[in-house]
Coordinates of C-alpha atoms in Angstrom, one line a residue:
M262 CA 1.7 24.2 -14.2
F263 CA 4.8 23.6 -12.0
R264 CA 5.2 27.4 -11.3
N265 CA 6.9 26.7 -8.0
I266 CA 9.5 23.9 -7.9
L267 CA 11.7 22.5 -5.2
V268 CA 14.9 20.6 -5.9
H269 CA 16.9 18.6 -3.3
I270 CA 20.7 19.1 -3.8
P271 CA 22.6 16.1 -2.5
S272 CA 25.5 16.9 -0.1
E273 CA 27.2 13.5 -0.3
R274 CA 26.8 12.7 -4.0
S275 CA 27.1 14.4 -7.4
A276 CA 24.3 16.9 -7.8
R277 CA 24.8 17.6 -11.5
P278 CA 21.9 15.5 -12.8
V279 CA 19.3 17.2 -10.7
I280 CA 20.8 20.6 -11.2
D281 CA 20.7 20.3 -15.0
V282 CA 17.1 19.0 -15.0
A283 CA 15.8 21.5 -12.5
I284 CA 17.3 24.6 -14.1
A285 CA 16.3 23.6 -17.6
L286 CA 12.7 22.8 -16.4
T287 CA 12.5 26.1 -14.6
I288 CA 13.5 28.0 -17.7
A289 CA 11.1 26.1 -19.9
R290 CA 8.2 26.6 -17.5
R291 CA 9.1 30.1 -16.5
S292 CA 9.0 28.9 -12.9
H293 CA 10.5 29.8 -9.6
L294 CA 13.0 27.2 -8.3
D295 CA 14.0 26.7 -4.7
A296 CA 16.9 24.4 -3.7
V297 CA 17.6 22.8 -0.4
A298 CA 20.7 20.9 0.7
I299 CA 21.0 18.9 3.9
G300 CA 24.2 18.3 5.8
Y301 CA 23.8 15.2 8.0
E302 CA 25.0 15.1 11.6
S303 CA 26.7 11.9 12.7
M304 CA 25.5 10.6 16.0
G305 CA 28.1 7.9 16.3
A306 CA 30.8 10.0 18.0
I307 CA 28.3 11.6 20.3
G308 CA 27.0 8.2 21.4
M309 CA 30.6 7.1 22.2
L310 CA 31.1 10.2 24.3
V311 CA 27.9 9.6 26.2
E312 CA 29.1 6.1 27.1
G313 CA 32.4 7.5 28.2
G314 CA 31.1 10.6 29.9
G315 CA 32.7 13.1 27.6
A316 CA 31.8 16.7 26.6
V317 CA 28.7 16.0 24.5
A318 CA 27.8 19.6 23.9
A319 CA 31.1 20.5 22.4
V320 CA 31.1 17.4 20.1
M321 CA 27.5 18.1 19.0
G322 CA 28.4 21.7 18.1
A323 CA 31.4 20.6 16.1
E324 CA 29.5 17.9 14.3
Q325 CA 26.7 20.4 13.5
E326 CA 29.2 22.8 12.1
R327 CA 30.7 20.2 9.8
A328 CA 27.2 19.2 8.6
Q329 CA 26.4 22.8 7.9
E330 CA 29.7 23.2 5.9
R331 CA 28.8 20.2 3.7
A332 CA 25.3 21.6 3.0
N333 CA 26.8 25.0 2.2
A334 CA 29.3 23.5 -0.2
A335 CA 26.5 21.6 -2.0
I336 CA 24.2 24.6 -2.3
A337 CA 27.1 26.8 -3.6
V338 CA 27.4 24.5 -6.7
F339 CA 23.7 25.0 -7.4
E340 CA 23.8 28.8 -6.9
I341 CA 26.6 29.2 -9.4
E342 CA 24.5 27.5 -12.1
A343 CA 21.3 29.3 -11.2
K344 CA 23.0 32.7 -11.4
L345 CA 24.5 31.8 -14.8
A346 CA 21.0 30.7 -16.0
K347 CA 19.5 33.9 -14.7
I348 CA 16.5 32.1 -13.2
A349 CA 14.3 33.1 -10.3
Y350 CA 15.6 31.0 -7.4
G351 CA 16.1 30.7 -3.7
S352 CA 18.3 28.4 -1.6
R353 CA 18.3 26.9 1.8
T354 CA 20.6 24.7 3.9
V355 CA 19.8 22.5 6.8
A356 CA 22.0 20.6 9.3
A357 CA 20.1 17.7 10.8
I358 CA 20.4 14.2 12.0
P359 CA 19.3 11.6 9.4
A360 CA 16.2 10.7 11.4
E361 CA 14.9 14.3 11.1
A362 CA 16.2 15.2 7.7
G363 CA 13.5 13.4 5.8
Q364 CA 10.7 14.9 7.9
T365 CA 12.1 18.4 7.4
I366 CA 12.4 18.3 3.6
S367 CA 9.0 16.5 3.3
A368 CA 7.2 19.2 5.2
L369 CA 9.0 21.8 3.0
A370 CA 8.0 20.0 -0.2
R371 CA 4.3 20.3 0.7
L372 CA 4.3 23.9 -0.4
Y373 CA 5.6 23.2 -4.0
D374 CA 4.0 22.0 -7.2
M375 CA 6.7 19.4 -7.7
T376 CA 9.9 18.2 -6.0
I377 CA 13.0 17.1 -8.0
V378 CA 15.3 14.4 -6.4
L379 CA 18.2 12.2 -7.4
Q380 CA 17.7 8.5 -7.7
P381 CA 19.2 6.5 -4.8
E382 CA 22.5 4.9 -5.6
P383 CA 22.8 1.6 -3.7
S384 CA 26.5 1.2 -4.3
K385 CA 27.2 4.5 -2.5
A386 CA 26.3 4.6 1.2
S387 CA 24.7 8.0 1.8
Y388 CA 21.8 9.5 3.7
D389 CA 20.9 11.3 0.5
N390 CA 19.6 7.9 -0.7
E391 CA 16.8 8.0 1.9
I392 CA 15.4 11.4 0.9
P393 CA 13.4 10.4 -2.3
Q394 CA 11.3 7.8 -0.4
Q395 CA 10.6 10.3 2.4
I396 CA 9.4 12.9 -0.1
L397 CA 7.3 10.4 -2.1
F398 CA 5.3 9.2 0.9
N399 CA 5.2 12.3 3.0
S400 CA 5.1 15.4 0.8
G401 CA 1.6 15.0 -0.7
G402 CA 2.7 16.0 -4.1
P403 CA 4.5 14.8 -7.3
M404 CA 8.2 13.8 -7.2
L405 CA 10.4 13.9 -10.3
M406 CA 13.2 11.4 -9.7
V407 CA 16.2 11.8 -12.0
P408 CA 18.6 8.8 -12.6
Y409 CA 22.1 9.3 -11.2
I410 CA 23.4 8.5 -14.7
H411 CA 21.3 11.1 -16.4
K412 CA 22.9 13.9 -18.4
G413 CA 21.4 17.2 -19.6
P414 CA 17.9 18.6 -19.3
L415 CA 14.6 16.6 -19.2
D416 CA 13.3 15.4 -22.5
A417 CA 9.5 15.2 -22.1
N418 CA 8.7 15.0 -25.8
H419 CA 7.6 11.4 -25.4
V420 CA 5.9 10.5 -22.1
G421 CA 5.0 7.0 -21.0
I422 CA 2.2 6.3 -18.5
A423 CA 2.5 3.1 -16.4
W424 CA -1.2 2.5 -16.1
D425 CA -3.0 -0.1 -13.9
G426 CA -6.2 1.7 -13.3
S427 CA -5.4 2.2 -9.6
R428 CA -5.9 5.3 -7.4
L429 CA -2.2 6.0 -7.3
A430 CA -1.8 5.7 -11.1
A431 CA -4.7 8.2 -11.4
R432 CA -3.0 10.6 -9.0
A433 CA 0.2 10.5 -10.9
L434 CA -1.6 11.0 -14.2
R435 CA -3.3 14.2 -12.9
D436 CA 0.0 15.5 -11.4
A437 CA 1.8 14.9 -14.8
M438 CA -0.9 16.7 -16.9
P439 CA 1.4 19.7 -17.7
F440 CA 3.9 17.3 -19.2
L441 CA 1.2 15.4 -21.1
M442 CA -0.3 18.5 -22.5
G443 CA 3.1 19.6 -23.9
A444 CA 4.3 16.2 -25.1
K445 CA 4.6 15.3 -28.8
A446 CA 3.8 11.7 -28.1
V447 CA 2.1 9.9 -25.2
T448 CA 2.1 6.1 -24.7
V449 CA 0.0 4.2 -22.1
I450 CA 1.9 1.1 -20.9
A451 CA -0.7 -1.4 -19.7
V452 CA 0.9 -4.5 -18.0
N453 CA -1.2 -7.6 -17.4
E454 CA -4.3 -5.5 -17.7
E455 CA -7.8 -6.8 -16.8
A456 CA -11.1 -5.3 -18.1
G457 CA -12.6 -2.6 -15.8
E458 CA -14.0 0.9 -15.6
A459 CA -10.6 2.4 -15.5
S460 CA -9.1 0.5 -18.4
S461 CA -6.5 1.8 -20.8
D462 CA -9.1 2.2 -23.5
H463 CA -11.2 4.4 -21.3
L464 CA -8.1 6.4 -20.4
V465 CA -7.4 7.1 -24.0
T466 CA -10.9 8.5 -24.4
H467 CA -10.4 10.6 -21.3
L468 CA -7.1 12.1 -22.5
G469 CA -8.5 12.6 -26.0
R470 CA -11.0 15.0 -24.6
R471 CA -8.0 17.1 -23.5
G472 CA -6.6 17.0 -27.0
I473 CA -3.9 14.5 -26.0
A474 CA -3.4 11.8 -28.6
V475 CA -2.4 8.5 -27.0
R476 CA -1.3 5.0 -28.1
I477 CA -1.5 1.9 -26.0
Q478 CA 1.3 -0.6 -25.5
R479 CA -0.1 -3.7 -23.8
L480 CA 2.2 -6.2 -22.2
T481 CA 1.9 -9.6 -20.4
T482 CA 4.7 -10.5 -18.1
D483 CA 5.5 -12.2 -14.8
R484 CA 4.8 -10.2 -11.7
G485 CA 8.5 -10.1 -10.9
D486 CA 9.4 -8.5 -14.2
V487 CA 6.9 -5.7 -14.5
Q488 CA 9.5 -3.0 -13.9
G489 CA 11.8 -4.5 -16.4
A490 CA 9.0 -4.7 -19.0
I491 CA 8.1 -1.0 -18.5
L492 CA 11.7 0.1 -18.9
S493 CA 12.2 -2.0 -22.0
V494 CA 9.2 -0.3 -23.6
A495 CA 10.6 3.1 -22.5
A496 CA 14.0 2.4 -24.1
E497 CA 12.6 0.9 -27.3
S498 CA 10.3 3.9 -27.8
R499 CA 12.9 6.4 -26.7
M500 CA 10.7 7.9 -23.9
G501 CA 12.2 10.8 -22.0
L502 CA 9.8 10.6 -19.0
L503 CA 7.7 7.9 -17.2
V504 CA 4.7 8.6 -15.1
M505 CA 3.6 6.1 -12.4
G506 CA 2.1 5.8 -9.0
G507 CA 4.4 5.3 -6.1
Y508 CA 3.3 2.2 -4.2
G509 CA 4.1 1.3 -0.6
H510 CA 2.7 -0.4 2.5
S511 CA 3.0 0.2 6.2
R512 CA 5.3 -2.0 8.3
L513 CA 5.8 -1.1 12.0
Q514 CA 4.7 2.5 11.4
E515 CA 7.2 2.9 8.6
R516 CA 6.2 3.2 4.9
I517 CA 8.0 0.6 2.8
L518 CA 8.3 0.7 -1.0
G519 CA 6.2 -1.7 -3.0
G520 CA 7.9 -4.3 -5.3
V521 CA 7.6 -2.5 -8.7
T522 CA 8.3 0.9 -7.1
R523 CA 11.4 -0.5 -5.3
S524 CA 12.7 -2.0 -8.5
M525 CA 12.2 1.3 -10.3
F526 CA 14.1 3.1 -7.5
D527 CA 17.0 0.7 -7.9
C528 CA 17.1 0.3 -11.7
M529 CA 15.5 3.2 -13.4
T530 CA 17.1 4.4 -16.6
V531 CA 14.7 7.3 -17.4
P532 CA 13.4 10.2 -15.3
V533 CA 10.2 9.1 -13.5
L534 CA 7.4 11.3 -12.1
M535 CA 5.8 9.5 -9.2
S536 CA 2.9 10.3 -6.9
H537 CA 1.6 8.6 -3.8

């Protein structure tokens, strides 16, 4: 029931959207909220010193200190709001090189019911942009991604489920059950659906046994416009939350986002709960 929530507080971008959503959700669910901010150590200057034979240890220490200061500044913003809201919370800061940051926070996220992150912003170069993908594929739990244009708390009164009958969609559905149970309206969005044992009709029956009334919105569109079609339905129906599987494939031992998932990362307009 999302009793134990983690939120990543960006240190290089505005954290307001995730702070507002995380605190409001913590209040509504009577949960405990932990926040983590990461300060990223730059390896560029250190590399230049290695080539020139400079004092590497001193530079590394100074760079780590600057990274820690950035993390401390970010977490301080969260702590002010958490204290004002009088919620149960904890906070943590990490100074790490970018290659290790994703591994660190993903391991931490495995202990929580859900992790809240900020949508990447391609127009702003930041290592914070890499964190959501790392958490999605490596945490083993649901990730609530908040658009960087979002304002205010999460509105989960109308929830949309992007359903294709896959294992990943089923995983996200189960992870989102606390939201579905509390929603006033739930819509299953079935794009280019084919008949099968895990059809949207069967899903409606399954959710009905839990007392969740569902309607189905069936769409047919080109494969390249699936994400756009889903977001159009969400906007037209005024959905406040989307639920979908987070797809990816392995390339040279690195997990790469699938097409629809990548498009959602880039162009989402509504908070999305994803699971892999």
